[in-house]
mmCIF file of C-alpha atoms in Angstrom:
data_model
loop_
_atom_site.group_PDB
_atom_site.id
_atom_site.type_symbol
_atom_site.label_atom_id
_atom_site.label_comp_id
_atom_site.label_asym_id
_atom_site.label_seq_id
_atom_site.Cartn_x
_atom_site.Cartn_y
_atom_site.Cartn_z
ATOM 1 C CA MET A 248 -9.683 24.450 5.657
ATOM 2 C CA GLU A 249 -9.495 21.207 3.661
ATOM 3 C CA LYS A 250 -11.976 18.560 4.802
ATOM 4 C CA ILE A 251 -10.459 15.077 4.901
ATOM 5 C CA VAL A 252 -11.840 11.537 4.926
ATOM 6 C CA LEU A 253 -9.448 8.836 6.142
ATOM 7 C CA LEU A 254 -10.101 5.261 5.021
ATOM 8 C CA GLY A 255 -8.454 2.536 7.091
ATOM 9 C CA VAL A 256 -8.007 4.745 10.146
ATOM 10 C CA SER A 257 -7.167 1.913 12.558
ATOM 11 C CA GLY A 258 -4.209 0.588 10.551
ATOM 12 C CA SER A 259 -0.562 1.620 10.724
ATOM 13 C CA ILE A 260 -0.805 4.287 8.002
ATOM 14 C CA GLY A 261 -4.197 5.419 9.278
ATOM 15 C CA LEU A 262 -3.007 6.092 12.817
ATOM 16 C CA GLN A 263 0.120 7.862 11.581
ATOM 17 C CA SER A 264 -2.073 9.975 9.297
ATOM 18 C CA ILE A 265 -4.030 11.035 12.388
ATOM 19 C CA ASP A 266 -0.775 12.240 13.959
ATOM 20 C CA VAL A 267 0.061 14.307 10.873
ATOM 21 C CA ILE A 268 -3.416 15.820 10.533
ATOM 22 C CA LYS A 269 -3.257 16.874 14.190
ATOM 23 C CA LYS A 270 -0.058 18.812 13.468
ATOM 24 C CA PHE A 271 -1.871 20.832 10.805
ATOM 25 C CA LYS A 272 -5.261 21.410 12.424
ATOM 26 C CA ASN A 273 -5.235 24.937 11.061
ATOM 27 C CA LYS A 274 -5.227 23.512 7.518
ATOM 28 C CA PHE A 275 -7.097 20.200 7.690
ATOM 29 C CA ASP A 276 -10.256 18.964 9.368
ATOM 30 C CA LEU A 277 -11.010 15.252 9.675
ATOM 31 C CA ILE A 278 -14.717 14.751 8.971
ATOM 32 C CA GLY A 279 -14.995 11.039 8.138
ATOM 33 C CA VAL A 280 -13.203 7.739 8.721
ATOM 34 C CA SER A 281 -13.613 4.047 8.007
ATOM 35 C CA LEU A 282 -12.184 0.890 9.543
ATOM 36 C CA SER A 283 -12.755 -2.836 9.713
ATOM 37 C CA SER A 284 -13.584 -3.661 13.321
ATOM 38 C CA ASN A 285 -11.252 -1.993 15.849
ATOM 39 C CA ILE A 286 -13.734 0.588 17.120
ATOM 40 C CA ASP A 287 -11.720 1.154 20.305
ATOM 41 C CA VAL A 288 -9.466 3.607 18.455
ATOM 42 C CA LEU A 289 -12.418 5.844 17.607
ATOM 43 C CA ASP A 290 -13.107 7.282 21.063
ATOM 44 C CA ARG A 291 -9.804 9.156 21.196
ATOM 45 C CA ILE A 292 -10.091 10.284 17.579
ATOM 46 C CA LEU A 293 -13.613 11.633 18.110
ATOM 47 C CA LEU A 294 -12.378 13.723 21.042
ATOM 48 C CA GLU A 295 -9.599 15.200 18.916
ATOM 49 C CA PHE A 296 -11.781 15.901 15.862
ATOM 50 C CA PRO A 297 -15.233 17.205 16.887
ATOM 51 C CA ASN A 298 -16.353 17.634 13.258
ATOM 52 C CA LEU A 299 -15.937 13.915 12.542
ATOM 53 C CA LYS A 300 -19.550 12.981 11.795
ATOM 54 C CA GLN A 301 -19.320 10.065 9.321
ATOM 55 C CA VAL A 302 -17.904 6.689 10.345
ATOM 56 C CA GLY A 303 -17.748 3.483 8.321
ATOM 57 C CA ILE A 304 -17.326 0.171 10.156
ATOM 58 C CA ALA A 305 -17.125 -2.919 7.967
ATOM 59 C CA THR A 306 -18.067 -5.400 10.689
ATOM 60 C CA GLU A 307 -21.837 -5.190 11.196
ATOM 61 C CA ALA A 308 -21.850 -6.156 14.891
ATOM 62 C CA LYS A 309 -19.165 -3.597 15.713
ATOM 63 C CA ALA A 310 -21.080 -0.933 13.807
ATOM 64 C CA GLU A 311 -24.217 -1.625 15.836
ATOM 65 C CA ALA A 312 -22.267 -1.449 19.099
ATOM 66 C CA PHE A 313 -20.756 1.880 18.052
ATOM 67 C CA LYS A 314 -24.174 3.306 17.103
ATOM 68 C CA LEU A 315 -25.501 2.651 20.592
ATOM 69 C CA LYS A 316 -22.809 4.883 22.086
ATOM 70 C CA HIS A 317 -22.765 7.604 19.413
ATOM 71 C CA SER A 318 -26.229 8.590 18.236
ATOM 72 C CA ASP A 319 -24.877 11.886 16.852
ATOM 73 C CA ILE A 320 -22.604 10.107 14.352
ATOM 74 C CA GLN A 321 -23.753 8.875 10.939
ATOM 75 C CA VAL A 322 -22.602 5.242 10.867
ATOM 76 C CA PHE A 323 -22.257 3.056 7.767
ATOM 77 C CA SER A 324 -21.572 -0.671 7.879
ATOM 78 C CA GLY A 325 -20.695 -3.534 5.576
ATOM 79 C CA VAL A 326 -18.204 -3.984 2.760
ATOM 80 C CA ASN A 327 -19.138 -0.674 1.108
ATOM 81 C CA CYS A 328 -18.868 1.465 4.233
ATOM 82 C CA SER A 329 -15.814 3.348 2.925
ATOM 83 C CA LEU A 330 -17.712 4.280 -0.234
ATOM 84 C CA ASP A 331 -20.649 5.454 1.866
ATOM 85 C CA VAL A 332 -18.414 7.735 3.924
ATOM 86 C CA ILE A 333 -16.925 9.305 0.787
ATOM 87 C CA LYS A 334 -20.299 9.806 -0.890
ATOM 88 C CA ASN A 335 -22.120 11.153 2.166
ATOM 89 C CA SER A 336 -19.473 13.591 3.348
ATOM 90 C CA ASP A 337 -18.591 16.871 1.694
ATOM 91 C CA CYS A 338 -14.873 16.124 1.899
ATOM 92 C CA ASP A 339 -12.243 17.736 -0.282
ATOM 93 C CA GLY A 340 -9.640 14.998 -0.003
ATOM 94 C CA VAL A 341 -9.460 11.265 0.689
ATOM 95 C CA ILE A 342 -6.581 9.409 2.320
ATOM 96 C CA ASN A 343 -6.905 5.804 1.162
ATOM 97 C CA ALA A 344 -5.010 3.685 3.700
ATOM 98 C CA LEU A 345 -7.047 0.540 3.082
ATOM 99 C CA VAL A 346 -5.193 -2.732 2.555
ATOM 100 C CA GLY A 347 -5.674 -4.994 -0.439
ATOM 101 C CA PHE A 348 -8.214 -5.190 -3.251
ATOM 102 C CA ALA A 349 -10.829 -3.485 -1.067
ATOM 103 C CA GLY A 350 -9.044 -0.183 -1.649
ATOM 104 C CA LEU A 351 -9.525 -0.071 -5.426
ATOM 105 C CA LEU A 352 -13.169 0.991 -5.699
ATOM 106 C CA PRO A 353 -12.855 3.775 -3.074
ATOM 107 C CA SER A 354 -9.935 5.177 -5.098
ATOM 108 C CA LEU A 355 -11.977 5.129 -8.300
ATOM 109 C CA VAL A 356 -14.988 6.742 -6.632
ATOM 110 C CA SER A 357 -12.816 9.418 -5.009
ATOM 111 C CA LEU A 358 -11.414 10.409 -8.393
ATOM 112 C CA GLN A 359 -14.823 10.273 -10.086
ATOM 113 C CA LEU A 360 -16.166 12.633 -7.413
ATOM 114 C CA LYS A 361 -13.155 14.902 -8.023
ATOM 115 C CA LYS A 362 -11.710 14.441 -4.551
ATOM 116 C CA ARG A 363 -7.992 14.899 -3.961
ATOM 117 C CA LEU A 364 -6.664 11.336 -3.613
ATOM 118 C CA MET A 365 -3.800 10.645 -1.202
ATOM 119 C CA LEU A 366 -3.013 7.029 -1.936
ATOM 120 C CA ALA A 367 -1.385 4.469 0.339
ATOM 121 C CA ASN A 368 -3.357 1.530 -1.074
ATOM 122 C CA LYS A 369 -0.998 -0.219 -3.490
ATOM 123 C CA GLU A 370 -3.596 -2.438 -5.099
ATOM 124 C CA SER A 371 -5.477 0.533 -6.547
ATOM 125 C CA LEU A 372 -2.694 0.932 -9.094
ATOM 126 C CA VAL A 373 -1.230 -2.568 -9.195
ATOM 127 C CA ILE A 374 -4.583 -4.169 -10.053
ATOM 128 C CA GLY A 375 -6.673 -1.273 -11.322
ATOM 129 C CA GLY A 376 -3.996 0.923 -12.856
ATOM 130 C CA ARG A 377 -5.711 1.265 -16.224
ATOM 131 C CA LEU A 378 -9.029 2.107 -14.565
ATOM 132 C CA ILE A 379 -7.298 4.637 -12.317
ATOM 133 C CA GLU A 380 -5.531 6.180 -15.318
ATOM 134 C CA LYS A 381 -8.874 6.684 -17.062
ATOM 135 C CA ALA A 382 -10.433 8.187 -13.924
ATOM 136 C CA LEU A 383 -7.476 10.554 -13.570
ATOM 137 C CA LYS A 384 -7.764 11.642 -17.198
ATOM 138 C CA ASP A 385 -11.557 12.011 -17.182
ATOM 139 C CA ASN A 386 -11.585 14.029 -13.958
ATOM 140 C CA LYS A 387 -8.255 15.860 -14.284
ATOM 141 C CA GLY A 388 -7.073 14.238 -11.080
ATOM 142 C CA ILE A 389 -3.672 13.802 -9.469
ATOM 143 C CA ILE A 390 -2.412 11.012 -7.232
ATOM 144 C CA TYR A 391 -0.539 12.082 -4.117
ATOM 145 C CA PRO A 392 1.377 8.907 -3.167
ATOM 146 C CA ILE A 393 1.721 7.926 0.484
ATOM 147 C CA ASP A 394 4.709 5.638 0.330
ATOM 148 C CA SER A 395 8.312 6.338 1.256
ATOM 149 C CA GLU A 396 9.594 5.295 -2.177
ATOM 150 C CA HIS A 397 7.024 7.042 -4.349
ATOM 151 C CA SER A 398 7.043 10.154 -2.205
ATOM 152 C CA ALA A 399 10.827 10.270 -2.590
ATOM 153 C CA LEU A 400 10.504 9.690 -6.337
ATOM 154 C CA ALA A 401 8.012 12.547 -6.576
ATOM 155 C CA LYS A 402 10.501 14.863 -4.878
ATOM 156 C CA CYS A 403 13.315 13.808 -7.216
ATOM 157 C CA VAL A 404 11.247 13.883 -10.398
ATOM 158 C CA ARG A 405 9.714 17.259 -9.564
ATOM 159 C CA SER A 406 13.221 18.720 -9.177
ATOM 160 C CA LEU A 407 14.232 17.660 -12.694
ATOM 161 C CA LYS A 408 13.001 18.019 -16.255
ATOM 162 C CA ARG A 409 11.545 14.896 -17.842
ATOM 163 C CA GLU A 410 14.100 14.955 -20.637
ATOM 164 C CA GLU A 411 16.940 14.933 -18.088
ATOM 165 C CA ILE A 412 15.902 11.609 -16.539
ATOM 166 C CA ASP A 413 17.149 8.290 -17.883
ATOM 167 C CA SER A 414 15.602 5.930 -15.336
ATOM 168 C CA LEU A 415 14.213 5.687 -11.819
ATOM 169 C CA LEU A 416 15.654 3.933 -8.773
ATOM 170 C CA ILE A 417 13.700 2.418 -5.884
ATOM 171 C CA THR A 418 15.430 1.072 -2.807
ATOM 172 C CA ALA A 419 14.432 -1.928 -0.725
ATOM 173 C CA SER A 420 15.389 -2.982 2.775
ATOM 174 C CA GLY A 421 15.721 -6.601 1.707
ATOM 175 C CA GLY A 422 13.056 -7.597 4.198
ATOM 176 C CA SER A 423 13.227 -9.653 7.352
ATOM 177 C CA LEU A 424 14.943 -12.643 5.731
ATOM 178 C CA ARG A 425 17.680 -10.824 3.824
ATOM 179 C CA ASP A 426 20.525 -12.220 5.990
ATOM 180 C CA LEU A 427 19.132 -15.722 6.378
ATOM 181 C CA PRO A 428 21.063 -18.384 4.430
ATOM 182 C CA LEU A 429 19.139 -19.038 1.234
ATOM 183 C CA LYS A 430 18.559 -22.706 2.052
ATOM 184 C CA GLU A 431 16.884 -21.714 5.346
ATOM 185 C CA VAL A 432 14.483 -19.103 3.932
ATOM 186 C CA GLU A 433 11.577 -21.442 3.190
ATOM 187 C CA ASN A 434 11.655 -22.744 6.777
ATOM 188 C CA ALA A 435 11.487 -19.285 8.370
ATOM 189 C CA SER A 436 9.089 -18.941 11.296
ATOM 190 C CA LEU A 437 6.205 -16.487 11.381
ATOM 191 C CA GLU A 438 8.005 -14.491 14.071
ATOM 192 C CA LYS A 439 11.128 -14.257 11.913
ATOM 193 C CA VAL A 440 9.190 -13.196 8.824
ATOM 194 C CA LEU A 441 7.316 -10.480 10.741
ATOM 195 C CA HIS A 442 10.469 -9.007 12.308
ATOM 196 C CA HIS A 443 11.233 -6.257 9.787
ATOM 197 C CA PRO A 444 14.705 -4.679 10.118
ATOM 198 C CA SER A 445 13.669 -1.095 9.331
ATOM 199 C CA TRP A 446 9.934 -0.439 9.374
ATOM 200 C CA LYS A 447 6.980 -1.104 11.643
ATOM 201 C CA MET A 448 4.161 -2.104 9.308
ATOM 202 C CA GLY A 449 1.053 -4.240 9.063
ATOM 203 C CA LYS A 450 1.403 -8.013 8.821
ATOM 204 C CA ARG A 451 0.558 -8.423 5.152
ATOM 205 C CA ILE A 452 2.986 -5.783 3.923
ATOM 206 C CA THR A 453 5.707 -7.161 6.220
ATOM 207 C CA VAL A 454 5.308 -10.635 4.712
ATOM 208 C CA ASP A 455 5.263 -9.123 1.217
ATOM 209 C CA SER A 456 8.441 -7.243 2.118
ATOM 210 C CA ALA A 457 10.137 -10.511 3.104
ATOM 211 C CA THR A 458 9.340 -11.960 -0.341
ATOM 212 C CA MET A 459 9.777 -8.632 -2.204
ATOM 213 C CA ILE A 460 6.264 -8.906 -3.634
ATOM 214 C CA ASN A 461 5.799 -5.507 -2.042
ATOM 215 C CA LYS A 462 8.748 -4.147 -4.028
ATOM 216 C CA ALA A 463 7.381 -5.572 -7.277
ATOM 217 C CA PHE A 464 4.103 -3.803 -6.530
ATOM 218 C CA GLU A 465 6.014 -0.560 -5.919
ATOM 219 C CA VAL A 466 7.759 -0.890 -9.294
ATOM 220 C CA ILE A 467 4.345 -1.290 -10.936
ATOM 221 C CA GLU A 468 2.973 1.701 -9.020
ATOM 222 C CA ALA A 469 5.940 3.840 -10.034
ATOM 223 C CA SER A 470 5.395 2.876 -13.658
ATOM 224 C CA TYR A 471 1.835 4.217 -13.490
ATOM 225 C CA ILE A 472 2.459 7.287 -11.328
ATOM 226 C CA PHE A 473 5.499 8.575 -13.212
ATOM 227 C CA ASN A 474 4.792 7.041 -16.640
ATOM 228 C CA TYR A 475 7.978 5.012 -17.059
ATOM 229 C CA PRO A 476 8.203 1.449 -18.437
ATOM 230 C CA LEU A 477 9.087 -1.320 -15.967
ATOM 231 C CA GLU A 478 12.542 -1.789 -17.467
ATOM 232 C CA LYS A 479 13.354 1.846 -16.626
ATOM 233 C CA ILE A 480 12.731 1.307 -12.908
ATOM 234 C CA LYS A 481 15.673 -0.226 -11.030
ATOM 235 C CA VAL A 482 15.799 -1.739 -7.536
ATOM 236 C CA VAL A 483 18.754 -1.745 -5.130
ATOM 237 C CA ILE A 484 18.902 -2.775 -1.471
ATOM 238 C CA ASN A 485 19.838 -0.239 1.214
ATOM 239 C CA ASP A 486 20.018 -2.081 4.532
ATOM 240 C CA GLU A 487 19.282 0.982 6.633
ATOM 241 C CA SER A 488 16.320 2.148 4.493
ATOM 242 C CA LEU A 489 17.712 5.669 4.716
ATOM 243 C CA PHE A 490 17.731 6.267 0.967
ATOM 244 C CA HIS A 491 14.268 5.685 -0.451
ATOM 245 C CA ALA A 492 14.459 6.407 -4.176
ATOM 246 C CA GLY A 493 16.244 8.382 -6.835
ATOM 247 C CA ALA A 494 16.482 9.427 -10.458
ATOM 248 C CA ILE A 495 19.374 8.435 -12.705
ATOM 249 C CA THR A 496 19.989 11.320 -15.080
ATOM 250 C CA LYS A 497 21.266 11.259 -18.648
ATOM 251 C CA ASP A 498 24.522 12.981 -17.719
ATOM 252 C CA GLY A 499 25.521 9.996 -15.573
ATOM 253 C CA SER A 500 24.424 11.442 -12.244
ATOM 254 C CA LEU A 501 22.175 10.089 -9.512
ATOM 255 C CA VAL A 502 19.732 12.291 -7.608
ATOM 256 C CA LEU A 503 18.759 10.552 -4.350
ATOM 257 C CA GLU A 504 16.234 11.305 -1.627
ATOM 258 C CA ALA A 505 17.139 10.218 1.896
ATOM 259 C CA GLY A 506 15.084 10.513 5.042
ATOM 260 C CA VAL A 507 14.256 9.054 8.420
ATOM 261 C CA ASN A 508 12.304 5.765 8.405
ATOM 262 C CA ASP A 509 9.056 7.448 9.358
ATOM 263 C CA MET A 510 5.870 7.211 7.298
ATOM 264 C CA ARG A 511 4.704 10.556 8.624
ATOM 265 C CA ILE A 512 7.125 12.180 6.157
ATOM 266 C CA PRO A 513 5.410 10.888 2.975
ATOM 267 C CA ILE A 514 1.999 11.339 4.611
ATOM 268 C CA SER A 515 2.760 14.999 5.269
ATOM 269 C CA TYR A 516 4.164 15.531 1.761
ATOM 270 C CA ALA A 517 0.967 14.148 0.215
ATOM 271 C CA LEU A 518 -1.372 15.907 2.627
ATOM 272 C CA ASN A 519 0.394 19.235 2.111
ATOM 273 C CA ASN A 520 0.091 19.063 -1.671
ATOM 274 C CA PHE A 521 3.720 18.168 -2.495
ATOM 275 C CA LYS A 522 5.146 20.632 -0.007
ATOM 276 C CA ARG A 523 7.796 19.857 2.607
ATOM 277 C CA GLU A 524 6.582 20.959 6.034
ATOM 278 C CA ASP A 525 8.145 20.797 9.490
ATOM 279 C CA ILE A 526 6.660 17.798 11.303
ATOM 280 C CA GLY A 527 9.221 17.628 14.080
ATOM 281 C CA ILE A 528 11.371 14.803 12.680
ATOM 282 C CA PRO A 529 15.078 15.728 12.742
ATOM 283 C CA PHE A 530 17.628 14.226 10.340
ATOM 284 C CA SER A 531 20.868 13.067 11.948
ATOM 285 C CA LEU A 532 24.030 13.333 9.854
ATOM 286 C CA ASP A 533 25.397 10.436 11.883
ATOM 287 C CA SER A 534 22.999 8.173 9.996
ATOM 288 C CA LEU A 535 25.159 8.692 6.891
ATOM 289 C CA LEU A 536 28.275 7.227 8.500
ATOM 290 C CA ASN A 537 27.400 3.543 8.263
ATOM 291 C CA LEU A 538 25.459 2.755 5.105
ATOM 292 C CA HIS A 539 25.254 -0.539 3.245
ATOM 293 C CA PHE A 540 23.973 -1.195 -0.265
ATOM 294 C CA ARG A 541 23.452 -4.541 -1.994
ATOM 295 C CA LYS A 542 22.626 -5.687 -5.483
ATOM 296 C CA PHE A 543 19.091 -7.037 -5.748
ATOM 297 C CA ASP A 544 19.256 -10.864 -5.739
ATOM 298 C CA HIS A 545 16.512 -12.308 -7.935
ATOM 299 C CA ASN A 546 17.342 -15.851 -6.799
ATOM 300 C CA ARG A 547 16.578 -14.914 -3.190
ATOM 301 C CA TYR A 548 13.295 -13.246 -4.133
ATOM 302 C CA PRO A 549 11.609 -15.366 -6.854
ATOM 303 C CA LEU A 550 8.131 -13.990 -6.070
ATOM 304 C CA PHE A 551 9.340 -10.520 -7.107
ATOM 305 C CA SER A 552 9.767 -11.756 -10.676
ATOM 306 C CA LEU A 553 6.567 -13.814 -10.490
ATOM 307 C CA ALA A 554 4.590 -10.690 -9.586
ATOM 308 C CA LEU A 555 6.032 -8.693 -12.481
ATOM 309 C CA GLU A 556 5.361 -11.575 -14.883
ATOM 310 C CA ALA A 557 1.745 -11.655 -13.722
ATOM 311 C CA PHE A 558 1.423 -7.912 -14.286
ATOM 312 C CA LYS A 559 2.837 -8.150 -17.808
ATOM 313 C CA LYS A 560 0.186 -10.744 -18.703
ATOM 314 C CA GLY A 561 -2.616 -8.302 -17.897
ATOM 315 C CA ASP A 562 -4.828 -6.820 -15.211
ATOM 316 C CA GLY A 563 -6.666 -10.100 -14.684
ATOM 317 C CA SER A 564 -3.439 -11.971 -14.043
ATOM 318 C CA ILE A 565 -2.070 -9.529 -11.455
ATOM 319 C CA CYS A 566 -5.523 -9.372 -9.845
ATOM 320 C CA PHE A 567 -5.444 -13.160 -9.483
ATOM 321 C CA PHE A 568 -1.904 -12.966 -8.076
ATOM 322 C CA ASN A 569 -2.865 -10.366 -5.480
ATOM 323 C CA ALA A 570 -5.932 -12.290 -4.303
ATOM 324 C CA VAL A 571 -3.924 -15.499 -3.942
ATOM 325 C CA ASP A 572 -1.247 -13.612 -2.014
ATOM 326 C CA GLU A 573 -3.751 -11.931 0.321
ATOM 327 C CA THR A 574 -5.520 -15.214 1.009
ATOM 328 C CA LEU A 575 -2.410 -17.305 1.614
ATOM 329 C CA ILE A 576 -0.848 -14.671 3.861
ATOM 330 C CA SER A 577 -3.981 -14.658 6.019
ATOM 331 C CA TYR A 578 -3.515 -18.411 6.520
ATOM 332 C CA PHE A 579 0.197 -17.974 7.205
ATOM 333 C CA VAL A 580 -0.147 -15.220 9.825
ATOM 334 C CA ASN A 581 -2.815 -17.311 11.569
ATOM 335 C CA LYS A 582 -0.325 -20.220 11.620
ATOM 336 C CA THR A 583 -2.574 -22.419 9.492
ATOM 337 C CA ILE A 584 0.161 -22.957 6.898
ATOM 338 C CA SER A 585 3.944 -22.642 7.002
ATOM 339 C CA PHE A 586 6.046 -20.126 5.110
ATOM 340 C CA LYS A 587 7.296 -22.983 2.931
ATOM 341 C CA THR A 588 3.721 -23.903 2.017
ATOM 342 C CA TYR A 589 2.880 -20.266 1.317
ATOM 343 C CA LEU A 590 5.829 -19.952 -1.083
ATOM 344 C CA SER A 591 5.077 -23.197 -2.922
ATOM 345 C CA LEU A 592 1.353 -22.450 -3.230
ATOM 346 C CA MET A 593 2.034 -19.002 -4.675
ATOM 347 C CA LYS A 594 3.967 -20.611 -7.519
ATOM 348 C CA GLU A 595 1.563 -23.531 -7.967
ATOM 349 C CA LEU A 596 -1.617 -21.463 -8.019
ATOM 350 C CA MET A 597 -0.174 -18.859 -10.379
ATOM 351 C CA SER A 598 0.624 -21.643 -12.835
ATOM 352 C CA LEU A 599 -3.118 -22.390 -12.884
ATOM 353 C CA SER A 600 -4.189 -18.816 -13.634
ATOM 354 C CA GLN A 601 -6.001 -18.432 -16.944
ATOM 355 C CA PHE A 602 -6.873 -14.783 -16.373
ATOM 356 C CA GLU A 603 -5.148 -12.126 -18.430
ATOM 357 C CA ASN A 604 -6.808 -8.973 -19.717
ATOM 358 C CA CYS A 605 -10.021 -7.434 -18.419
ATOM 359 C CA THR A 606 -11.615 -4.043 -18.926
ATOM 360 C CA SER A 607 -13.908 -3.350 -15.983
ATOM 361 C CA TYR A 608 -14.046 -3.295 -12.207
ATOM 362 C CA ALA A 609 -16.767 -5.961 -12.305
ATOM 363 C CA GLU A 610 -14.418 -8.337 -14.136
ATOM 364 C CA LEU A 611 -11.642 -7.674 -11.626
ATOM 365 C CA LEU A 612 -14.051 -8.285 -8.758
ATOM 366 C CA GLU A 613 -15.057 -11.649 -10.227
ATOM 367 C CA ILE A 614 -11.426 -12.687 -10.722
ATOM 368 C CA ASP A 615 -10.607 -11.636 -7.171
ATOM 369 C CA LYS A 616 -13.485 -13.762 -5.868
ATOM 370 C CA LYS A 617 -12.491 -16.817 -7.915
ATOM 371 C CA ALA A 618 -8.837 -16.560 -6.887
ATOM 372 C CA ARG A 619 -9.766 -16.479 -3.209
ATOM 373 C CA GLU A 620 -12.070 -19.477 -3.621
ATOM 374 C CA ILE A 621 -9.361 -21.458 -5.421
ATOM 375 C CA SER A 622 -6.771 -20.540 -2.786
ATOM 376 C CA LYS A 623 -9.028 -21.465 0.125
ATOM 377 C CA ALA A 624 -9.982 -24.769 -1.485
ATOM 378 C CA LYS A 625 -6.326 -25.635 -2.039
ATOM 379 C CA VAL A 626 -5.396 -24.888 1.565
ATOM 380 C CA GLN A 627 -8.354 -26.880 2.893
ATOM 381 C CA ALA A 628 -7.373 -29.830 0.711
ATOM 382 C CA LEU A 629 -3.819 -29.713 2.065
ATOM 383 C CA LEU A 630 -5.051 -29.589 5.647
ATOM 384 C CA GLN A 631 -7.206 -32.667 5.084
ATOM 385 C CA GLU A 632 -4.157 -34.561 3.827
ATOM 386 C CA VAL A 633 -2.277 -33.965 7.083
#
């Protein structure tokens, strides 16, 4: 029985991970979780997993309220609650479904403690890829990606020899604004941006999908996970999101992985140690009858290129980019700024970035903090002008 800790249990990936773990209760036991503030989800989870004895709740007041009801549970609170759950449990594996920069340190600690890391948190690799690489090497670790594209890539790559592969292919849906006339994109409403054509996801990743920042991050992740340079990772749009990724081979062939738009598939593949298991999701051949592919349009998605440019400048630069993106999206989804303002500020603030290379988590943390302060100050200044 493998003992699992699930970080970010109340989010989209977290709740779907619960569904998958329940299907394999004979193999996995959930013993610890963390979340931000939505403690309402915990009552049902505690009933389903009686050995769940460590809970991390980032919001202090919510943690105190939970403690009053559950004296038999070890409760951790504050920004480091996920780390506390990992360190104080005797887990074998960690599912990191945290969102944003906050997921990086838990990934590093999981690897340093020789836990099996099932990774949904993109920023761990996008921002801290070099640190993660060192932790993997030092502790002989492996990353089990929880992402439709990287899970599909793993399946394709594992079916081929390295010397047979020329390049990798990642598909994109095109996001919620793919069919909007280009001149209307910057004026898109919040509701339009959050209406994804294929996937049901959290707000930040849905916005990042509309701009293709998310896809740029996935290209960076793939570069780290599979050890291919950025120029060897191609992107094409598949409207239906049926085909997730593939490998272009040296004999002029293309090996593709298709599957239902359901995150439980990559979650199960990671949880089950790169093994395909029956999780009750049928594949309909009818889905193959009406497929549409498009060339990736860099003019429609300028932030895709901006993200890759930031990454090429160094860890500090992409860390700054991510923090600006996280901060501005929080203002956008709260209707404090428009989509047009979000897009223009991303470009303006990145032009101010002086951060390039850095070598430690502490340096990344400082850059993240400064980027958020700069972003907040800029938004506040704009609001005062109105």
